[in-house]
Amino acid sequence: MHKLLLIFFFQLLITRSLACDCASFPPLNREMFSANSKLLVFRGRVNQVLDCNKIGTCNFEVTEVFSGHSRQHVFAVYNCSSLECQMNFVPGEEWLIYGEYIQVEKIKVEFCSRSRKISTVSNNESEKIAFGYSIPEELEWLRTHLGTHEIKPDNENRLLTHQNEKPSPLEKIILLIISMTSVIAIILLTKKFLR
């Protein structure tokens, strides 16, 4: 009986430890950046982390853009529900982010991307094994081969035009009256002409 429990425990442990095993990363090359028009690669600082409801959202202040176009602030969505594959952002941290645009001003960042925290105390050897480059080497590669792109200033009016706005209670009543009047007019005209 003890052997069965021990085997079950080890099986569970192995399954848990391998649950988010990412494929190895290919070497960096220019083609991987030009092939994806939705790709945004930048260096930035976490400003704010919003609540997690399976999908988390955080706001980055962009300091350097290597691929794609970006404004000063970008929202990133990420998986925050899975224990094995969740990303963890903390305000004040600096990150190298590889994300894809899913909406205007919003990108998706995945655990199995090249995105990682820029740490002052980094282990260059483990980073080289996992990513092929340490953070300083990868940043230098990006600057040398892709250059840095202009960061566009934030425009509050532009952000508002891409968001749904809820009508006020008075606007809801007016819309309801107009809709009901239109339906009644269509019914009356249909009855009049289809006799």
PDB file of C-alpha atoms in Angstrom, residues 3 5 35 41 70 74 82 87 90 92 110 112-113 122-123 125 132 137-138 152 160 164-165 170 183-186:
ATOM      1  CA  LYS A   3       4.468   1.644  -2.483  1.00  0.00           C
ATOM      2  CA  LEU A   5       0.987   5.856  -2.422  1.00  0.00           C
ATOM      3  CA  ALA A  35       7.113  37.706 -40.050  1.00  0.00           C
ATOM      4  CA  VAL A  41       8.918  43.709 -28.235  1.00  0.00           C
ATOM      5  CA  SER A  70       3.931  51.442 -29.071  1.00  0.00           C
ATOM      6  CA  VAL A  74       0.618  49.544 -22.855  1.00  0.00           C
ATOM      7  CA  SER A  82      -2.781  28.380 -13.730  1.00  0.00           C
ATOM      8  CA  MET A  87       3.031  35.009 -14.994  1.00  0.00           C
ATOM      9  CA  VAL A  90       4.861  43.310  -9.531  1.00  0.00           C
ATOM     10  CA  GLY A  92       8.172  48.611 -10.155  1.00  0.00           C
ATOM     11  CA  GLU A 110       2.364  34.262 -22.712  1.00  0.00           C
ATOM     12  CA  CYS A 112       6.188  30.362 -22.984  1.00  0.00           C
ATOM     13  CA  SER A 113       7.452  33.470 -24.751  1.00  0.00           C
ATOM     14  CA  SER A 122      20.520  37.676 -12.746  1.00  0.00           C
ATOM     15  CA  ASN A 123      21.965  34.258 -13.352  1.00  0.00           C
ATOM     16  CA  GLU A 125      24.267  30.937 -17.148  1.00  0.00           C
ATOM     17  CA  GLY A 132      20.292  31.370 -25.612  1.00  0.00           C
ATOM     18  CA  GLU A 137      23.222  40.056 -24.411  1.00  0.00           C
ATOM     19  CA  GLU A 138      19.640  39.869 -25.703  1.00  0.00           C
ATOM     20  CA  LYS A 152       4.553  57.635 -29.295  1.00  0.00           C
ATOM     21  CA  LEU A 160     -11.382  56.722 -25.309  1.00  0.00           C
ATOM     22  CA  ASN A 164     -17.305  51.182 -25.280  1.00  0.00           C
ATOM     23  CA  GLU A 165     -19.070  53.951 -23.456  1.00  0.00           C
ATOM     24  CA  LEU A 170     -31.383  59.722 -19.539  1.00  0.00           C
ATOM     25  CA  VAL A 183     -40.975  50.010 -34.305  1.00  0.00           C
ATOM     26  CA  ILE A 184     -44.538  51.353 -34.029  1.00  0.00           C
ATOM     27  CA  ALA A 185     -44.060  53.478 -37.179  1.00  0.00           C
ATOM     28  CA  ILE A 186     -42.732  50.482 -39.124  1.00  0.00           C
TER      29      ILE A 186
END
